[in-house]
JSON list of C-alpha atoms in Angstrom, two decimals:
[
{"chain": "A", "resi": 1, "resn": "UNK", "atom": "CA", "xyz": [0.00, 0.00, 0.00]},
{"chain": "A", "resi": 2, "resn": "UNK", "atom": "CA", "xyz": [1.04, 3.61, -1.09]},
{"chain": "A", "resi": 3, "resn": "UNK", "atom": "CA", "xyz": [1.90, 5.65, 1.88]},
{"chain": "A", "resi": 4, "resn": "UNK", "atom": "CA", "xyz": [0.51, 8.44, -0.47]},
{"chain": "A", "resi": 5, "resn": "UNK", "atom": "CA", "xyz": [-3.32, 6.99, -0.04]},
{"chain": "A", "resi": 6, "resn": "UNK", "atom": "CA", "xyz": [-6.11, 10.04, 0.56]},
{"chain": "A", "resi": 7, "resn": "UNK", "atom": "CA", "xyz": [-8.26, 9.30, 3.31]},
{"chain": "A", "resi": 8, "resn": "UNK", "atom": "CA", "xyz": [-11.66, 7.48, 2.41]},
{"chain": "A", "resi": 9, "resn": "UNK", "atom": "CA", "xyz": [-14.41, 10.52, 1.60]},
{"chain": "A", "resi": 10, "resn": "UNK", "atom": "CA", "xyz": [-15.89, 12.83, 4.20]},
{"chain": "A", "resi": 11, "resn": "UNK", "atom": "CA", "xyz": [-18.80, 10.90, 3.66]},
{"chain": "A", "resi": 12, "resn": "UNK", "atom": "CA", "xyz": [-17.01, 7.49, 4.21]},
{"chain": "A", "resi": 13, "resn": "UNK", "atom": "CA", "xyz": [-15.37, 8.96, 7.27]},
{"chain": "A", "resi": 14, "resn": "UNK", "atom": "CA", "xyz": [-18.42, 10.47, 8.88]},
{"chain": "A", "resi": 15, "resn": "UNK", "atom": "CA", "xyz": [-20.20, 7.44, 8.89]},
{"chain": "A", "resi": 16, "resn": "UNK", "atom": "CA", "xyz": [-17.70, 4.81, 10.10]},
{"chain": "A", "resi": 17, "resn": "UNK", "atom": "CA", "xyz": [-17.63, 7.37, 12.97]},
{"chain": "A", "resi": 18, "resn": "UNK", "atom": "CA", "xyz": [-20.98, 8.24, 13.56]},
{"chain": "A", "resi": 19, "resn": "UNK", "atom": "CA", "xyz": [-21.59, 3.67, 13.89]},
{"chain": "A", "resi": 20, "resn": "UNK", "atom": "CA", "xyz": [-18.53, 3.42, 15.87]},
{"chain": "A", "resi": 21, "resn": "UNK", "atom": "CA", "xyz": [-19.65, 6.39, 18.68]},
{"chain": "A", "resi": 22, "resn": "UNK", "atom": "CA", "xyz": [-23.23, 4.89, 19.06]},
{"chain": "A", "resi": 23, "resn": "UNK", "atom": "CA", "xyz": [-22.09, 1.39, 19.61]},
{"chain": "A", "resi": 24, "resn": "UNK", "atom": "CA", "xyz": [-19.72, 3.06, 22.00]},
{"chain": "A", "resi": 25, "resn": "UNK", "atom": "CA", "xyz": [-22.50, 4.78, 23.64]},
{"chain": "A", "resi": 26, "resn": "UNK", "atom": "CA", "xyz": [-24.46, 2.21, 23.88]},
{"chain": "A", "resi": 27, "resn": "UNK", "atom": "CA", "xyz": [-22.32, -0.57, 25.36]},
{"chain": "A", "resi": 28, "resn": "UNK", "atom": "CA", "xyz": [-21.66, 2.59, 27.90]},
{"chain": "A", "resi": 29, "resn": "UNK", "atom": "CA", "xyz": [-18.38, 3.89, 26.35]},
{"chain": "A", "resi": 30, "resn": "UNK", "atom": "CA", "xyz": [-15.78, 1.19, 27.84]},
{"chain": "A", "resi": 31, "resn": "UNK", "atom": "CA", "xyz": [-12.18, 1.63, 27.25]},
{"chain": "A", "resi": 32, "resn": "UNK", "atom": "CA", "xyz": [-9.93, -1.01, 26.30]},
{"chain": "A", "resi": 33, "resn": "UNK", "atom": "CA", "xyz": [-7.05, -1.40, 29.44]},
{"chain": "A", "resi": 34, "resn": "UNK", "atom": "CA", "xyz": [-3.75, 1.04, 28.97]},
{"chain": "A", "resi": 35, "resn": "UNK", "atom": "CA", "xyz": [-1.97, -2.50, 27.83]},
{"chain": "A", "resi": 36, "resn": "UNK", "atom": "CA", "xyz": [-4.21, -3.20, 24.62]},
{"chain": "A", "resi": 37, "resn": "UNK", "atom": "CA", "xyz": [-4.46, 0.86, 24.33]},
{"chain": "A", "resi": 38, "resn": "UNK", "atom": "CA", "xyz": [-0.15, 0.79, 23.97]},
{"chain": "A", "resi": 39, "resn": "UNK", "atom": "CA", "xyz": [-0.24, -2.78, 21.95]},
{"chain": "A", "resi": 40, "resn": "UNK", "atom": "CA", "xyz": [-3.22, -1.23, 19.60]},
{"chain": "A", "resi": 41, "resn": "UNK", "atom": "CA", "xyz": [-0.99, 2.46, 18.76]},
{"chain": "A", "resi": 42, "resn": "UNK", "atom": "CA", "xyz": [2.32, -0.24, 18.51]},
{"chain": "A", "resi": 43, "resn": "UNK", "atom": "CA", "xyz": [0.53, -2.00, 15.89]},
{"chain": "A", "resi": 44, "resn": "UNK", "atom": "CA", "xyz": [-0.66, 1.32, 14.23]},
{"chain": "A", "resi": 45, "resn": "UNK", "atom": "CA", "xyz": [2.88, 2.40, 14.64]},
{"chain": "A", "resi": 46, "resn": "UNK", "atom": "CA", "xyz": [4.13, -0.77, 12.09]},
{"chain": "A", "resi": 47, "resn": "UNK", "atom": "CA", "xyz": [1.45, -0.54, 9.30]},
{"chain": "A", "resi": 48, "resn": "UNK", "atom": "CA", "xyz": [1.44, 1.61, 6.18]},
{"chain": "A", "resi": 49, "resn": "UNK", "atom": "CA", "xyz": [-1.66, 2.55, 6.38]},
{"chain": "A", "resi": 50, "resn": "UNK", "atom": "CA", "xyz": [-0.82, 4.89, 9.41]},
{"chain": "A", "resi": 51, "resn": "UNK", "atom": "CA", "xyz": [-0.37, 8.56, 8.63]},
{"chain": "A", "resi": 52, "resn": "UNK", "atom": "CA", "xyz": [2.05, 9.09, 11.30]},
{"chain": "A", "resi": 53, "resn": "UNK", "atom": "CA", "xyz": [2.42, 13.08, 11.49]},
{"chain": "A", "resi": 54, "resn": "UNK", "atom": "CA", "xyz": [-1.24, 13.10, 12.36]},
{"chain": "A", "resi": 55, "resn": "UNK", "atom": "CA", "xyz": [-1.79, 9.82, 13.71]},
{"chain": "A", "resi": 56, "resn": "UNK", "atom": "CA", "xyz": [-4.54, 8.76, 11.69]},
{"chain": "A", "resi": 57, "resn": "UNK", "atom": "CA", "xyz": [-5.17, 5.85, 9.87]},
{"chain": "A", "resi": 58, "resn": "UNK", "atom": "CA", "xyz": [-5.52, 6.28, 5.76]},
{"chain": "A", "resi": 59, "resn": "UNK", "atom": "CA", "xyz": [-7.99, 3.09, 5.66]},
{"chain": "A", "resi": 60, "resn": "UNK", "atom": "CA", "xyz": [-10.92, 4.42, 7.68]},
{"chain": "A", "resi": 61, "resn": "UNK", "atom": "CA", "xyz": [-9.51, 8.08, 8.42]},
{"chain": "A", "resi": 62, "resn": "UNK", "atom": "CA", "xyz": [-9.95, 7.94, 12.36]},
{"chain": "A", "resi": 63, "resn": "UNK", "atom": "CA", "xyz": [-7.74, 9.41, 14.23]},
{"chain": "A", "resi": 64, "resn": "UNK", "atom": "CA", "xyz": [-6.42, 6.62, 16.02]},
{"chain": "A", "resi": 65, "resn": "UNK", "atom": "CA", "xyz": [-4.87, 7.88, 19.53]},
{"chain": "A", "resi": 66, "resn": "UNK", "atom": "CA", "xyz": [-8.63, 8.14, 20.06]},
{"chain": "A", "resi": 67, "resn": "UNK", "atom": "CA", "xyz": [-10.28, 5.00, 18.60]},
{"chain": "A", "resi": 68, "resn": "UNK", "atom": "CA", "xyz": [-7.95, 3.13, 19.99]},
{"chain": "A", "resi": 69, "resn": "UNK", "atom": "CA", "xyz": [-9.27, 3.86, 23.44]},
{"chain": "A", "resi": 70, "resn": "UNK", "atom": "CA", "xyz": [-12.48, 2.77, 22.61]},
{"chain": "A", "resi": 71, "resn": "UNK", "atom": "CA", "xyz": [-13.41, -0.99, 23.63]},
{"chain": "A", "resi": 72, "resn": "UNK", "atom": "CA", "xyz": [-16.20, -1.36, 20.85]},
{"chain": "A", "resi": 73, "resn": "UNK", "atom": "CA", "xyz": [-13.80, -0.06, 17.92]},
{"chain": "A", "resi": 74, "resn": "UNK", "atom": "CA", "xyz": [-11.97, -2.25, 15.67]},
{"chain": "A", "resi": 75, "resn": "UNK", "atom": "CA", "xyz": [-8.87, -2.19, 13.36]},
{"chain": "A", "resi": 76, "resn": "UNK", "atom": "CA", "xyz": [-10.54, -1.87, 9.70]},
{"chain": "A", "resi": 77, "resn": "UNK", "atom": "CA", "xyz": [-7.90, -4.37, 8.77]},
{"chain": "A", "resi": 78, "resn": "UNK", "atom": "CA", "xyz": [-8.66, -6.50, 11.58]},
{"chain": "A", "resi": 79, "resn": "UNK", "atom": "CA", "xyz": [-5.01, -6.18, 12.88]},
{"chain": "A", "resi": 80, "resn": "UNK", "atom": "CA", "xyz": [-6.05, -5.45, 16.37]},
{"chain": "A", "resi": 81, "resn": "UNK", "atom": "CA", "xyz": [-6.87, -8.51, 19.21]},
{"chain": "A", "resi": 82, "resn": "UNK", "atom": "CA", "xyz": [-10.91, -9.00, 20.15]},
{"chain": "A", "resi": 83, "resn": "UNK", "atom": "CA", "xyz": [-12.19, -7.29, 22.92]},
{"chain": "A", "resi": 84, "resn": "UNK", "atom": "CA", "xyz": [-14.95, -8.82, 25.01]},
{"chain": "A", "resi": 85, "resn": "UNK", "atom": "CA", "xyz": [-17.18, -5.50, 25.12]}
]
């Protein structure tokens, strides 16, 4: 993967987010522990599809020092470990 890839479109981006807060919400907005939080940025950390500078991922476009917090969020390339939510 280019490490030139745009983000997906607002659109796209908007709502992946807007799916990802309400389940969040709704499972009562549970963070994973700081272990998987420092495993899930070390994993961001290796894969191309991390815009580093900004932090944000170029697959889904979140900004990923903040879904990776989130218990109900998931790697769109399924690279982080399951969380029992």
């Amino acid at each position: 993967m280019s490490n030139n890839k745009l983000y997906p479109s607002v659109f796209k981006m908007i709502s992946t987010f807007s799916k990802e807060l309400g389940t969040y919400i709704a499972k009562g907005a549970p963070n994973v522990s700081e272990e998987d939080y420092k495993e899930r940025l070390e994993t961001c950390l290796k894969c191309p599809s991390l815009k580093r500078d900004v932090m944000r991922c170029r697959t889904c476009g979140c900004m990923l020092e903040h879904k990776a917090k989130w218990k109900t969020s998931t790697c769109p390339e399924d690279k982080w470990k399951k969380q029992n939510v």
